[in-house]
Amino acid sequence: MNADIEDRLRAALRNQADGTDSAVPDPAELRGKVSARRQISPAGGWMPSVAAAIVVAGLAVAITVTVNHRSAGRQALAGSAAQSPSLSDPTPSASPLATDKPTGGLSDVPQPTPQVAVSTGPLSIANLSGPLQHEIVPVNAWTIHCNGANYIVYAGQSVGIDAMARYYPTGIGSVLGVISYQPSDSHLKPFHYEGSAGLGPLKITALTCSAVSLVDTVDGSEHSYDLADQLLH
Amino acid sequence: MAVRERPWPRTKAGDVVASGGLSDADFDELFRGSWLSLVRLSRLLVAEVSLAEDVVQDAFAALYRRRDRMRDVAGARSYLRVSVVNGSRSALRRRRVASLALRSHRFDDDVAGADQQALANAGTTAVLSLLHTLPLRQREVLILRYFLDLPERDIAQTLGISQGTVKSSAARGLKSLKATLGEY
């Protein structure tokens, strides 16, 4: 009986394998890309560059948030200046830092919503979230095909999630995966990543993707999104 | 039809390979000769061709970065096999919901005709669907044994487990398959 099961298993595996075809890519191209990547990252491997990218992105977001907070603080001060004679003197302080530290009237001002500025020109990993964020309907399990190099994927259940959730653990949502592939790592075809959401809306913060297609692997429906408009303004 | 990798080409001197790393030519030959069989192996583990291609490509990229450390081609082949199995396992981990869906049926990137489907339902698909309900280790052991025809020692080396564990995992896996396939 075991022999019968073994034969059936062997036949099934080989039938399945024989039905699998895959064009063999050009090994020279892969070699070239691996070598190019090595030159970019002398430490070798992609982990150091990913770690560095995450640190840079975190710093960029933190700086932007700080700037926005300060900007909001200045606006609040300007708004309250009319009612507050002590703050109506526009003469700048000798120390620029002094003007950045609001000393009165701020407690009545609602906290500003952090925003991330959108830069023009080529996008970098520092330009996360905000208008680049793209919300996609809830899916069960998903496959993403991205024709670009860098993107971040995560799922959450609420609006307003942006990449800062990655850097502010109290943020809503959970990061499903952070993929930061340099072009030299994108190998021979558009990068492909998949995972499962199951928690709620899937959001994609695409950085250099100009188009993303998402396939619900349970019901087979496919959703395509052209992100170019969002990425290029 | 059994899947066989092409025999490694011999050098003019008759040696199987030069020791001490892989040359670019060695790498290219290994790449072309092993690509399809490794994709097939990974596809059996992850059940999706495009994902299997990614896994194999990553394995070759890693091999190329470490080519200086390869003792010979046999070592490189072994490295690739381990790398593909581990990469497939990682890919499966990231895809737990999809793997649940697999338990109910499918190898979704194949669209078979109606007659093929009828035959498949009675054979290949039923066996493979059941195979994917087994615990991961049992599945890996069975695939390495019955697809690659690896001896227990090589399976143990590939999976990083003892030969005794290979033996017991295979026995349990076959027992589970037999119990369910008996109903078909």
Coordinates of C-alpha atoms in Angstrom, one line a residue:
Chain A
M1 CA 0.0 0.0 0.0
N2 CA 2.9 2.3 0.8
A3 CA 4.3 1.7 -2.6
D4 CA 1.1 2.7 -4.2
I5 CA 1.1 6.0 -2.2
E6 CA 4.7 6.6 -3.1
D7 CA 4.0 6.0 -6.7
R8 CA 1.1 8.3 -6.8
L9 CA 3.0 11.0 -4.9
R10 CA 6.0 10.6 -7.2
A11 CA 3.8 10.8 -10.3
A12 CA 1.9 13.8 -9.0
L13 CA 5.0 15.7 -8.2
R14 CA 6.5 15.0 -11.6
N15 CA 3.4 15.8 -13.4
Q16 CA 3.2 19.1 -11.6
A17 CA 6.9 19.8 -12.2
D18 CA 6.6 18.9 -15.9
G19 CA 3.8 21.4 -16.3
T20 CA 6.0 24.1 -14.9
D21 CA 7.9 26.1 -17.4
S22 CA 10.1 29.0 -16.9
A23 CA 12.2 30.9 -19.3
V24 CA 15.8 30.9 -18.2
P25 CA 17.0 34.4 -17.8
D26 CA 20.4 35.6 -18.9
P27 CA 22.8 34.8 -16.2
A28 CA 25.2 37.5 -17.3
E29 CA 22.5 40.1 -16.6
L30 CA 22.1 38.8 -13.1
R31 CA 25.9 38.7 -12.6
G32 CA 26.1 42.3 -13.8
K33 CA 23.4 43.4 -11.4
V34 CA 24.9 41.7 -8.4
S35 CA 28.3 43.1 -9.2
A36 CA 26.8 46.6 -9.6
R37 CA 25.1 46.3 -6.3
R38 CA 28.3 45.3 -4.7
Q39 CA 29.9 48.4 -5.9
I40 CA 27.2 50.5 -4.5
S41 CA 27.4 48.8 -1.2
P42 CA 30.9 47.9 -0.3
A43 CA 29.7 46.2 2.9
G44 CA 28.0 43.7 0.6
G45 CA 24.5 42.4 0.6
W46 CA 21.3 44.5 0.7
M47 CA 20.6 44.5 4.4
P48 CA 23.0 47.4 5.1
S49 CA 21.4 49.6 2.5
V50 CA 17.9 48.8 3.6
A51 CA 18.8 49.6 7.2
A52 CA 20.4 52.8 6.1
A53 CA 17.4 53.7 4.0
I54 CA 15.0 53.1 6.9
V55 CA 17.2 55.2 9.2
V56 CA 17.3 58.0 6.6
A57 CA 13.6 57.8 6.0
G58 CA 12.9 57.9 9.7
L59 CA 15.1 60.9 10.1
A60 CA 13.5 62.7 7.2
V61 CA 10.0 62.1 8.5
A62 CA 11.0 63.1 12.0
I63 CA 12.6 66.3 10.7
T64 CA 9.6 67.1 8.6
V65 CA 7.2 66.6 11.4
T66 CA 9.3 68.8 13.6
V67 CA 9.3 71.5 11.0
N68 CA 5.6 71.3 10.5
H69 CA 5.1 71.4 14.3
R70 CA 7.3 74.5 14.4
S71 CA 5.5 76.0 11.5
A72 CA 2.2 75.4 13.1
G73 CA 3.5 76.9 16.3
R74 CA 4.6 80.0 14.5
Q75 CA 1.2 80.3 12.9
A76 CA -0.4 79.9 16.2
L77 CA 1.8 82.6 17.7
A78 CA 1.0 84.9 14.8
G79 CA -2.7 84.3 15.2
S80 CA -2.6 85.0 18.9
A81 CA -0.3 87.9 18.5
A82 CA -3.3 90.3 17.9
Q83 CA -4.7 89.4 21.2
S84 CA -1.4 89.2 23.0
P85 CA 0.6 92.4 23.2
S86 CA 3.6 90.5 24.6
L87 CA 3.9 88.6 21.4
S88 CA 3.0 91.3 18.9
D89 CA 6.6 92.6 18.6
P90 CA 7.8 91.2 15.3
T91 CA 11.4 91.9 16.1
P92 CA 13.3 88.7 15.8
S93 CA 15.2 87.4 18.7
A94 CA 19.0 87.4 18.5
S95 CA 18.9 83.6 18.6
P96 CA 16.8 81.9 15.9
L97 CA 16.2 79.1 18.4
A98 CA 14.4 81.5 20.7
T99 CA 11.8 82.2 18.0
D100 CA 11.3 78.5 17.6
K101 CA 10.2 78.0 21.1
P102 CA 6.7 79.3 21.6
T103 CA 6.3 80.5 25.1
G104 CA 2.7 81.5 25.4
G105 CA -0.8 81.0 23.9
L106 CA 0.1 77.6 22.4
S107 CA -1.8 75.5 24.9
D108 CA -5.1 76.6 23.4
V109 CA -4.1 75.7 19.9
P110 CA -5.1 72.3 18.6
Q111 CA -2.2 70.0 17.8
P112 CA -1.5 70.1 14.1
T113 CA -1.8 67.0 12.0
P114 CA 1.7 65.9 11.0
Q115 CA 2.2 66.2 7.3
V116 CA 5.0 65.2 5.0
A117 CA 6.0 67.5 2.3
V118 CA 6.0 66.2 -1.3
S119 CA 9.0 67.1 -3.2
T120 CA 9.3 67.4 -6.9
G121 CA 11.6 65.5 -9.1
P122 CA 12.7 61.9 -8.6
L123 CA 11.3 60.4 -5.5
S124 CA 13.4 59.0 -2.9
I125 CA 12.7 56.9 0.1
A126 CA 12.6 59.9 2.3
N127 CA 9.4 61.1 0.6
L128 CA 7.1 58.7 2.3
S129 CA 3.4 59.0 3.1
G130 CA 1.1 61.9 2.6
P131 CA -0.1 62.3 -0.9
L132 CA 1.9 59.4 -2.0
Q133 CA -0.1 57.1 0.0
H134 CA -2.5 55.0 -1.9
E135 CA -5.4 53.2 -0.2
I136 CA -6.6 50.0 -1.7
V137 CA -9.8 48.1 -0.9
P138 CA -9.6 45.3 1.7
V139 CA -8.3 42.1 0.3
N140 CA -7.9 38.6 1.7
A141 CA -4.5 37.8 0.4
W142 CA -2.7 39.8 -2.2
T143 CA 0.0 39.8 -4.7
I144 CA 1.6 43.0 -5.8
H145 CA 3.5 43.5 -9.0
C146 CA 5.5 46.7 -9.0
N147 CA 7.4 47.9 -11.9
G148 CA 9.6 50.1 -9.9
A149 CA 12.3 49.6 -7.4
N150 CA 11.2 50.8 -4.0
Y151 CA 8.0 50.6 -2.1
I152 CA 6.5 49.9 1.2
V153 CA 3.5 47.9 1.9
Y154 CA 1.5 47.7 5.1
A155 CA -2.0 47.1 6.2
G156 CA -4.2 48.9 8.6
Q157 CA -7.8 49.5 9.6
S158 CA -8.1 53.2 9.7
V159 CA -7.6 56.1 7.5
G160 CA -4.8 58.5 8.1
I161 CA -2.1 55.9 8.3
D162 CA 1.0 56.8 6.7
A163 CA 4.6 55.7 6.7
M164 CA 5.1 57.3 10.0
A165 CA 3.3 54.3 11.5
R166 CA 6.5 52.6 10.7
Y167 CA 8.5 55.0 12.8
Y168 CA 6.0 55.8 15.5
P169 CA 5.0 52.5 17.0
T170 CA 1.9 54.0 18.5
G171 CA 0.6 54.7 15.0
I172 CA -2.3 52.8 13.7
G173 CA -1.7 49.9 11.5
S174 CA 0.9 47.3 11.2
V175 CA 3.7 47.0 8.8
L176 CA 3.4 43.9 6.7
G177 CA 6.6 44.3 4.8
V178 CA 9.2 46.8 4.0
I179 CA 10.8 46.3 0.7
S180 CA 13.5 48.5 -0.4
Y181 CA 15.2 47.2 -3.4
Q182 CA 17.6 49.2 -5.4
P183 CA 17.3 49.0 -9.1
S184 CA 20.3 46.7 -9.2
D185 CA 18.5 44.3 -7.0
S186 CA 15.4 44.3 -8.9
H187 CA 16.8 41.5 -10.9
L188 CA 15.4 40.7 -14.3
K189 CA 11.8 41.5 -14.0
P190 CA 9.4 43.9 -12.3
F191 CA 9.7 43.3 -8.6
H192 CA 7.1 41.0 -7.2
Y193 CA 6.0 40.7 -3.6
E194 CA 3.2 39.1 -1.9
G195 CA 1.7 38.6 1.5
S196 CA -1.5 38.6 3.3
A197 CA -3.5 41.4 4.8
G198 CA -6.7 40.1 6.2
L199 CA -6.8 42.9 8.7
G200 CA -8.3 45.7 6.7
P201 CA -7.5 48.1 4.0
L202 CA -4.2 47.5 2.4
K203 CA -2.2 50.6 1.8
I204 CA 0.7 50.9 -0.5
T205 CA 3.2 53.7 -0.2
A206 CA 4.8 53.5 -3.5
L207 CA 8.0 55.3 -4.1
T208 CA 9.2 54.6 -7.5
C209 CA 6.4 52.4 -8.7
S210 CA 4.5 54.1 -11.5
A211 CA 1.9 51.3 -11.6
V212 CA 0.8 48.7 -9.1
S213 CA -1.4 45.8 -9.8
L214 CA -2.9 43.9 -6.9
V215 CA -4.4 40.5 -7.2
D216 CA -6.7 39.1 -4.6
T217 CA -5.5 35.6 -4.5
V218 CA -8.6 34.2 -3.0
D219 CA -11.3 35.4 -5.4
G220 CA -8.9 36.1 -8.3
S221 CA -10.0 39.7 -8.8
E222 CA -7.4 42.1 -10.0
H223 CA -7.1 45.7 -9.2
S224 CA -4.7 48.0 -11.1
Y225 CA -3.6 51.3 -9.9
D226 CA -1.7 53.9 -11.8
L227 CA 0.3 55.8 -9.3
A228 CA 2.1 58.0 -11.8
D229 CA -0.1 61.0 -11.1
Q230 CA 0.5 60.8 -7.5
L231 CA 4.1 60.3 -7.8
L232 CA 5.0 63.0 -10.2
H233 CA 3.4 66.1 -8.8
Chain B
M1 CA 9.3 12.4 -16.5
A2 CA 12.0 12.8 -14.0
V3 CA 13.7 16.1 -13.7
R4 CA 17.4 15.9 -14.0
E5 CA 20.0 18.6 -14.0
R6 CA 22.4 18.6 -16.8
P7 CA 25.7 17.0 -16.0
W8 CA 28.3 19.4 -15.2
P9 CA 30.7 20.0 -18.1
R10 CA 34.2 18.9 -17.7
T11 CA 37.1 21.0 -18.3
K12 CA 39.7 20.3 -21.0
A13 CA 41.9 18.8 -18.4
G14 CA 39.2 16.3 -17.5
D15 CA 38.6 17.7 -14.0
V16 CA 35.0 18.1 -13.0
V17 CA 35.6 21.6 -11.8
A18 CA 38.4 23.8 -10.8
S19 CA 38.6 24.1 -7.1
G20 CA 38.4 27.3 -5.2
G21 CA 35.4 29.2 -6.3
L22 CA 33.3 29.5 -9.4
S23 CA 34.3 31.4 -12.5
D24 CA 31.7 33.4 -14.4
A25 CA 31.5 30.7 -16.9
D26 CA 31.0 28.1 -14.2
F27 CA 28.2 30.2 -12.8
D28 CA 26.5 30.7 -16.1
E29 CA 26.6 27.0 -16.9
L30 CA 25.2 26.1 -13.5
F31 CA 22.5 28.8 -13.9
R32 CA 21.4 27.6 -17.2
G33 CA 21.5 23.9 -16.2
S34 CA 19.8 24.2 -12.9
W35 CA 17.4 27.1 -13.3
L36 CA 14.3 25.1 -14.4
S37 CA 14.7 22.2 -12.0
L38 CA 15.1 24.6 -9.1
V39 CA 12.1 26.7 -10.2
R40 CA 10.1 23.4 -10.3
L41 CA 11.3 22.4 -6.9
S42 CA 10.4 25.8 -5.4
R43 CA 7.1 25.8 -7.2
L44 CA 6.2 22.5 -5.6
L45 CA 6.9 24.1 -2.2
V46 CA 5.3 27.5 -2.8
A47 CA 2.7 26.5 -5.4
E48 CA 3.3 29.6 -7.6
V49 CA 5.6 29.9 -10.5
S50 CA 6.4 33.6 -10.3
L51 CA 7.2 33.4 -6.6
A52 CA 9.3 30.3 -7.3
E53 CA 11.3 32.3 -9.9
D54 CA 11.9 35.0 -7.4
V55 CA 13.2 32.5 -4.9
V56 CA 15.5 30.9 -7.4
Q57 CA 16.8 34.2 -8.6
D58 CA 17.6 35.3 -5.1
A59 CA 19.4 32.0 -4.5
F60 CA 21.5 32.5 -7.6
A61 CA 22.2 36.1 -6.7
A62 CA 23.4 34.9 -3.2
L63 CA 25.5 32.2 -4.8
Y64 CA 27.2 34.7 -7.1
R65 CA 28.0 36.9 -4.1
R66 CA 29.6 34.0 -2.4
R67 CA 31.2 32.4 -5.5
D68 CA 34.7 32.7 -4.1
R69 CA 33.8 30.6 -1.1
M70 CA 32.4 27.7 -3.1
R71 CA 34.7 24.7 -3.0
D72 CA 33.3 23.1 -6.1
V73 CA 30.2 22.8 -8.3
A74 CA 28.8 20.1 -6.1
G75 CA 29.0 22.4 -3.2
A76 CA 27.4 25.2 -5.2
R77 CA 24.6 22.8 -6.2
S78 CA 24.1 21.9 -2.6
Y79 CA 24.1 25.6 -1.6
L80 CA 21.5 26.4 -4.2
R81 CA 19.2 23.6 -3.0
V82 CA 19.4 24.7 0.6
S83 CA 19.0 28.3 -0.4
V84 CA 15.9 27.5 -2.5
V85 CA 14.3 25.4 0.2
N86 CA 14.9 28.1 2.8
G87 CA 13.8 30.8 0.5
S88 CA 10.6 28.9 -0.3
R89 CA 10.0 28.4 3.4
S90 CA 10.4 32.1 4.0
A91 CA 8.1 33.0 1.2
L92 CA 5.5 30.6 2.6
R93 CA 5.8 32.2 6.0
R94 CA 4.9 35.6 4.4
R95 CA 1.9 34.1 2.8
R96 CA 0.0 32.4 5.4
V97 CA -3.5 33.4 4.3
A98 CA -2.8 32.3 0.8
S99 CA -1.4 29.0 2.0
L100 CA -4.7 28.5 3.9
A101 CA -6.5 28.9 0.6
L102 CA -4.2 26.3 -0.9
R103 CA -5.5 23.7 1.4
S104 CA -8.9 23.8 -0.3
H105 CA -7.7 23.4 -3.8
R106 CA -5.3 24.9 -6.1
F107 CA -2.3 25.6 -8.1
D108 CA -3.8 28.8 -9.5
D109 CA -1.4 29.8 -12.2
D110 CA -2.3 26.7 -14.3
V111 CA -5.4 26.9 -16.2
A112 CA -6.2 23.5 -17.5
G113 CA -8.8 22.4 -20.0
A114 CA -11.9 20.7 -18.9
D115 CA -10.7 17.2 -19.7
Q116 CA -7.4 17.8 -18.0
Q117 CA -9.1 19.2 -15.1
A118 CA -11.2 16.1 -14.7
L119 CA -8.2 13.9 -14.9
A120 CA -6.3 16.1 -12.6
N121 CA -9.0 16.1 -10.0
A122 CA -8.7 12.4 -9.7
G123 CA -4.9 12.4 -9.5
T124 CA -2.3 15.1 -9.4
T125 CA -4.4 17.8 -7.9
A126 CA -5.8 15.6 -5.2
V127 CA -2.4 14.3 -4.2
L128 CA -0.8 17.7 -4.2
S129 CA -3.7 19.4 -2.4
L130 CA -3.3 16.8 0.3
L131 CA 0.4 17.2 0.3
H132 CA -0.1 20.9 1.1
T133 CA -2.2 20.1 4.1
L134 CA 0.8 18.3 5.7
P135 CA 3.1 20.1 8.1
L136 CA 5.8 22.0 6.3
R137 CA 8.7 19.7 7.3
Q138 CA 6.8 16.6 6.2
R139 CA 6.0 18.2 2.9
E140 CA 9.6 19.3 2.3
V141 CA 10.9 15.8 3.1
L142 CA 8.4 14.2 0.8
I143 CA 9.2 16.6 -2.0
L144 CA 12.9 16.2 -1.7
R145 CA 12.6 12.5 -1.6
Y146 CA 10.0 11.8 -4.3
F147 CA 10.7 14.7 -6.6
L148 CA 14.5 15.0 -6.4
D149 CA 15.1 11.4 -5.3
L150 CA 17.5 12.6 -2.7
P151 CA 18.8 10.1 -0.3
E152 CA 18.0 10.6 3.4
R153 CA 21.5 11.9 4.1
D154 CA 21.2 14.7 1.6
I155 CA 17.7 15.5 2.7
A156 CA 18.9 15.8 6.2
Q157 CA 21.7 18.1 5.1
T158 CA 19.4 20.3 3.0
L159 CA 16.9 20.8 5.8
G160 CA 19.4 20.9 8.6
I161 CA 17.8 18.0 10.5
S162 CA 18.9 14.5 11.5
Q163 CA 18.4 11.5 9.3
G164 CA 16.1 10.0 12.0
T165 CA 13.9 13.1 11.7
V166 CA 13.9 12.7 7.9
K167 CA 12.8 9.1 8.3
S168 CA 10.0 9.8 10.8
S169 CA 8.8 12.8 8.9
A170 CA 8.5 10.8 5.7
A171 CA 6.7 8.0 7.5
R172 CA 4.2 10.3 9.1
G173 CA 3.6 12.2 5.9
L174 CA 3.0 9.1 3.9
K175 CA 0.8 7.7 6.6
S176 CA -1.4 10.9 6.5
L177 CA -1.5 10.8 2.7
K178 CA -2.5 7.1 2.7
A179 CA -5.2 7.7 5.2
T180 CA -6.8 10.4 3.1
L181 CA -6.1 9.1 -0.3
G182 CA -7.7 5.8 0.5
E183 CA -11.0 7.7 0.3
Y184 CA -10.4 8.6 -3.4

